[in-house]
Amino acid sequence: MATCPICRRAPADPKYKPFCSKRCADVDLQRWFTGSYAIPGPVEDEPPRDGEEG
């Protein structure tokens, strides 16, 4: 059985799969919200602002 990807101790609970509890699911969600997890992509130039030349 797979272990929880957050705490790595408890087996995954079918109700919160792949996490072992609501707490670990919330920890993972918070990491996404704060930018701890990020998918790298190309850096794009910002479009010119009003009144600026591009």
Short mmCIF file of C-alpha atoms in Angstrom, two decimals, residues 8-44:
data_model
loop_
_atom_site.label_atom_id
_atom_site.label_comp_id
_atom_site.label_asym_id
_atom_site.label_seq_id
_atom_site.Cartn_x
_atom_site.Cartn_y
_atom_site.Cartn_z
CA ARG A 8 5.41 9.57 4.45
CA ARG A 9 4.33 7.62 7.53
CA ALA A 10 0.72 6.59 7.23
CA PRO A 11 -0.86 4.58 4.43
CA ALA A 12 -3.18 6.49 2.10
CA ASP A 13 -6.80 6.68 3.21
CA PRO A 14 -9.25 5.94 0.36
CA LYS A 15 -11.30 8.97 1.44
CA TYR A 16 -8.33 11.38 1.02
CA LYS A 17 -6.28 9.40 -1.50
CA PRO A 18 -3.33 9.83 -2.08
CA PHE A 19 -3.10 11.43 1.38
CA CYS A 20 -3.61 9.80 4.76
CA SER A 21 -5.80 12.54 6.24
CA LYS A 22 -7.53 15.84 5.60
CA ARG A 23 -4.61 17.56 7.32
CA CYS A 24 -2.09 16.23 4.80
CA ALA A 25 -4.42 17.08 1.90
CA ASP A 26 -4.69 20.64 3.25
CA VAL A 27 -0.90 20.91 3.64
CA ASP A 28 -0.51 19.95 -0.03
CA LEU A 29 -3.16 22.47 -1.11
CA GLN A 30 -1.47 25.23 0.89
CA ARG A 31 1.84 24.46 -0.84
CA TRP A 32 0.14 25.00 -4.20
CA PHE A 33 -1.46 28.26 -3.02
CA THR A 34 1.80 29.71 -1.71
CA GLY A 35 3.80 28.77 -4.80
CA SER A 36 5.94 26.11 -3.16
CA TYR A 37 5.05 23.91 -6.10
CA ALA A 38 5.54 25.48 -9.49
CA ILE A 39 5.64 24.22 -13.02
CA PRO A 40 8.55 25.91 -14.78
CA GLY A 41 7.84 27.60 -18.06
CA PRO A 42 9.39 30.10 -20.41
CA VAL A 43 9.75 33.66 -19.16
CA GLU A 44 7.59 35.94 -21.27
#
